[in-house]
Short mmCIF file of C-alpha atoms and ligand atoms in Angstrom, two decimals:
data_model
loop_
_atom_site.label_atom_id
_atom_site.label_comp_id
_atom_site.label_asym_id
_atom_site.label_seq_id
_atom_site.Cartn_x
_atom_site.Cartn_y
_atom_site.Cartn_z
CA MET F 21 -0.04 -0.23 -0.06
CA LEU F 22 2.97 2.60 1.37
CA GLU F 23 4.48 2.00 -2.49
CA VAL F 24 1.15 2.87 -4.30
CA MET F 25 0.67 5.83 -2.25
CA THR F 26 4.30 6.82 -3.00
CA TRP F 27 3.75 6.46 -6.87
CA LEU F 28 0.94 8.24 -6.39
CA GLU F 29 2.05 11.43 -4.62
CA SER F 30 5.43 11.78 -6.31
CA SER F 31 3.36 11.32 -10.38
CA ALA F 32 3.20 14.06 -12.76
CA LEU F 33 -1.41 14.66 -11.58
CA ALA F 34 0.22 15.24 -7.97
CA GLY F 35 2.87 17.56 -9.14
CA PHE F 36 0.63 19.60 -11.57
CA LEU F 37 -2.03 20.30 -9.02
CA ARG F 38 0.03 20.88 -6.26
CA GLY F 39 1.81 23.80 -8.81
CA LEU F 40 -1.81 25.37 -9.81
CA GLY F 41 -1.81 27.62 -6.18
CA ILE F 42 -3.01 27.41 -2.78
CA TRP F 43 -6.97 27.62 -3.63
CA THR F 44 -6.93 24.02 -5.59
CA TYR F 45 -7.17 21.22 -3.08
CA GLY F 46 -10.33 23.32 -0.85
CA LEU F 47 -11.49 23.67 -5.17
CA LEU F 48 -11.39 19.65 -5.08
CA ASN F 49 -12.97 19.27 -1.65
CA LEU F 50 -15.98 21.26 -2.48
CA ALA F 51 -16.22 19.08 -5.59
CA HIS F 52 -15.96 16.13 -3.49
CA ILE F 53 -18.63 17.18 -1.44
CA ILE F 54 -21.09 18.18 -4.52
CA GLY F 55 -20.32 14.51 -5.78
CA ILE F 56 -20.96 13.39 -2.77
CA SER F 57 -24.38 15.00 -2.07
CA SER F 58 -25.56 14.82 -6.06
CA LEU F 59 -24.22 10.52 -4.83
CA PHE F 60 -26.41 9.86 -1.71
CA GLY F 61 -28.62 12.49 -2.55
CA ALA F 62 -30.04 10.08 -5.33
CA VAL F 63 -28.92 7.36 -3.94
CA LEU F 64 -31.34 7.78 -0.85
CA LEU F 65 -34.34 8.54 -2.82
CA LEU F 66 -34.08 5.34 -4.62
CA ASP F 67 -32.78 3.21 -2.26
CA LEU F 68 -35.94 4.04 0.30
CA LYS F 69 -38.52 3.54 -2.99
CA LEU F 70 -36.67 -0.04 -3.15
CA LEU F 71 -37.09 -0.14 0.86
CA GLY F 72 -40.89 0.39 -0.10
CA LEU F 73 -42.01 3.81 0.52
CA TRP F 74 -43.92 5.94 -1.79
CA ARG F 75 -46.22 3.13 -3.16
CA SER F 76 -48.03 5.08 -4.93
CA ILE F 77 -45.26 6.07 -7.53
CA PRO F 78 -44.36 3.53 -10.35
CA ALA F 79 -40.74 2.56 -8.61
CA VAL F 80 -39.60 3.87 -12.83
CA SER F 81 -40.62 7.33 -12.39
CA LEU F 82 -37.53 8.03 -9.44
CA ILE F 83 -35.46 4.86 -11.57
CA ARG F 84 -34.96 7.05 -14.55
CA PRO F 85 -33.77 10.21 -13.24
CA THR F 86 -31.73 9.26 -9.78
CA VAL F 87 -29.44 6.50 -11.49
CA PRO F 88 -27.55 9.09 -14.03
CA LEU F 89 -27.52 11.41 -11.18
CA ALA F 90 -25.98 8.82 -9.08
CA ALA F 91 -23.34 8.07 -12.17
CA PHE F 92 -22.81 11.54 -12.58
CA GLY F 93 -21.96 12.74 -8.67
CA PHE F 94 -19.81 9.48 -7.95
CA VAL F 95 -17.43 10.49 -10.80
CA LEU F 96 -17.14 13.21 -9.71
CA ALA F 97 -16.79 12.23 -5.49
CA ALA F 98 -14.22 9.09 -7.16
CA ILE F 99 -12.38 11.36 -9.88
CA SER F 100 -11.69 14.51 -7.05
CA GLY F 101 -10.67 12.46 -4.19
CA ILE F 102 -8.27 11.03 -6.20
CA MET F 103 -6.94 13.96 -6.56
CA MET F 104 -7.08 15.41 -3.14
CA LEU F 105 -5.56 11.90 -1.96
CA SER F 106 -2.93 12.65 -4.44
CA PHE F 107 -1.94 15.89 -2.45
CA ASN F 108 0.23 14.57 0.52
CA THR F 109 -0.86 10.63 0.32
CA THR F 110 1.90 9.07 2.13
CA GLU F 111 0.10 11.34 5.83
CA TYR F 112 -2.53 9.12 4.80
CA HIS F 113 -0.61 5.26 5.26
CA GLY F 114 -1.99 3.33 8.27
CA ASN F 115 -5.49 5.73 8.23
CA PRO F 116 -8.29 3.06 9.17
CA PHE F 117 -11.09 5.01 7.95
CA LEU F 118 -9.35 5.33 4.51
CA TYR F 119 -8.77 1.93 4.37
CA ILE F 120 -12.11 1.37 5.17
CA LYS F 121 -13.45 3.72 2.62
CA LEU F 122 -12.17 1.94 -0.07
CA PRO F 123 -12.96 -1.56 0.05
CA VAL F 124 -16.40 -0.38 0.86
CA ILE F 125 -16.91 2.21 -2.35
CA VAL F 126 -16.61 -1.51 -4.35
CA LEU F 127 -18.78 -3.16 -1.83
CA GLY F 128 -20.99 -0.53 -3.18
CA LEU F 129 -20.67 -0.52 -7.40
CA LEU F 130 -20.56 -3.96 -6.83
CA ASN F 131 -24.40 -3.86 -5.31
CA VAL F 132 -24.80 -1.72 -8.62
CA ALA F 133 -23.33 -4.09 -10.90
CA ILE F 134 -25.39 -7.19 -9.67
CA ILE F 135 -29.00 -5.26 -9.11
CA GLN F 136 -28.77 -4.01 -12.70
CA ARG F 137 -28.40 -7.57 -13.79
CA LEU F 138 -31.96 -8.64 -11.52
CA ALA F 139 -35.00 -9.72 -13.42
CA ALA F 140 -36.58 -7.83 -10.47
CA TRP F 141 -34.89 -4.85 -10.91
CA ARG F 142 -35.13 -5.17 -14.94
CA ARG F 143 -38.84 -5.37 -14.53
CA ALA F 144 -39.04 -2.53 -11.74
CA ALA F 145 -36.54 -0.20 -14.81
CA ALA F 146 -38.99 -1.35 -17.49
CA GLY F 147 -42.07 -0.01 -15.48
CA LEU F 148 -43.92 -3.44 -15.98
CA ARG F 149 -45.76 -5.44 -13.32
CA SER F 150 -43.74 -6.83 -10.25
CA GLU F 151 -43.96 -10.39 -9.63
CA PRO F 152 -44.01 -12.55 -5.92
CA GLY F 153 -40.66 -12.02 -4.10
CA ASP F 154 -39.72 -8.50 -6.47
CA GLN F 155 -39.93 -5.86 -2.99
CA ARG F 156 -38.10 -8.54 -1.09
CA ILE F 157 -35.05 -8.58 -3.42
CA LEU F 158 -35.11 -5.60 -3.93
CA ALA F 159 -35.70 -4.16 -0.51
CA SER F 160 -32.53 -5.93 0.57
CA PHE F 161 -29.71 -4.79 -1.90
CA GLY F 162 -31.82 -0.90 -1.03
CA SER F 163 -31.39 -1.95 2.37
CA LEU F 164 -27.01 -3.14 1.54
CA SER F 165 -26.63 -0.08 -1.04
CA LEU F 166 -27.47 2.59 1.94
CA LEU F 167 -25.28 0.76 4.47
CA THR F 168 -22.28 0.92 1.97
CA TRP F 169 -22.85 4.47 0.73
CA LEU F 170 -23.70 6.24 4.33
CA THR F 171 -19.91 3.50 6.16
CA VAL F 172 -18.25 5.67 2.76
CA ILE F 173 -19.43 8.87 3.99
CA SER F 174 -18.88 8.23 7.78
CA CYS F 175 -15.53 6.89 7.10
CA GLY F 176 -14.50 9.89 4.06
CA ARG F 177 -15.13 12.29 7.14
CA MET F 178 -13.77 10.83 9.41
CA ILE F 179 -10.36 10.54 7.58
CA GLY F 180 -8.84 13.60 8.46
CA TYR F 181 -9.72 12.94 12.34
CA TRP F 182 -7.29 10.15 12.95
C1 HEM K 208 -12.11 6.79 -5.19
C2 HEM K 208 -12.39 7.50 -4.92
C3 HEM K 208 -12.59 8.37 -3.23
C4 HEM K 208 -11.55 8.78 -3.03
C5 HEM K 208 -9.59 8.15 -3.30
C6 HEM K 208 -11.43 9.74 -2.38
C7 HEM K 208 -10.46 10.08 -1.13
C8 HEM K 208 -11.03 11.40 0.05
C9 HEM K 208 -10.04 12.10 0.62
C10 HEM K 208 -8.30 12.26 0.37
C11 HEM K 208 -10.43 13.09 1.43
C12 HEM K 208 -10.29 14.10 2.27
C13 HEM K 208 -10.06 13.43 3.65
C14 HEM K 208 -9.08 14.53 4.44
O1 HEM K 208 -8.07 14.49 4.57
O2 HEM K 208 -9.99 14.96 5.24
C15 HEM K 208 -12.33 12.82 1.29
C16 HEM K 208 -12.90 13.38 2.01
C17 HEM K 208 -14.31 12.97 1.84
N1 HEM K 208 -14.92 12.07 1.22
FE1 HEM K 208 -13.75 10.36 0.18
N2 HEM K 208 -12.77 10.00 -1.49
C18 HEM K 208 -13.49 8.91 -2.36
C19 HEM K 208 -14.82 8.73 -2.85
C20 HEM K 208 -15.84 8.96 -1.93
C21 HEM K 208 -17.40 8.70 -1.88
C22 HEM K 208 -17.97 8.36 -3.24
C23 HEM K 208 -17.74 9.63 -0.88
C24 HEM K 208 -18.83 9.41 -0.81
C25 HEM K 208 -20.43 8.76 -1.02
C26 HEM K 208 -17.13 9.79 0.25
C27 HEM K 208 -17.08 10.47 1.08
C28 HEM K 208 -16.11 11.73 1.73
C29 HEM K 208 -16.57 12.44 2.88
C30 HEM K 208 -18.02 12.57 3.26
C31 HEM K 208 -15.75 13.06 3.10
C32 HEM K 208 -15.09 14.45 4.13
C33 HEM K 208 -15.51 15.79 3.29
C34 HEM K 208 -15.00 17.08 4.36
O3 HEM K 208 -15.11 16.89 5.35
O4 HEM K 208 -14.56 17.96 3.46
N3 HEM K 208 -15.39 10.19 -0.85
N4 HEM K 208 -11.88 11.61 0.52
#
């Protein structure tokens, strides 16, 4: 891990970003927050729907706007996060919150990849009538999603306090 961190810290990207001036880190942090709020705002609505809230609203009406918004938020958070990390990567060596956060992000992405392959999700996303058992399957993926992204946010916030 230390080797990867040393490589990132001494990369051309890190050197370029550090040379841009004193506002760079703050602006990256701002982009990170905009990414996180877009991602989590979208995910919260979608997951609560998967958990069974707002039964009068068809799932497809929430899936259409929230999925692209969550994808946009994630890409922005990931790019800005890697850039922030490159500023002084080795300072994060041994930071348990970072070491929990990164694998949990992978878990959150795996959850997204799996749910999109499920027949229950495909029916919901196409606006088709759900079958018995769909609600239970979608609710379990929705709760895992909430748990993973809340863990990522909590660990992200705690990184600086270690
Ligand atoms: C590859 C992906 C990511 C990397 C490399 C990354 C890296 C970072 C770094 C370096 C910090 C600054 C820590 C500090 O010194 O205080 C940070 C903060 C934070 N990150 Fe990430 N992050 C990533 C994705 C995410 C995602 C997807 C979320 C949320 C869903 C998230 C949530 C947070 C939060 C809440 C903070 C604290 C922000 C603040 O208090 O200003 N991060 N992240």
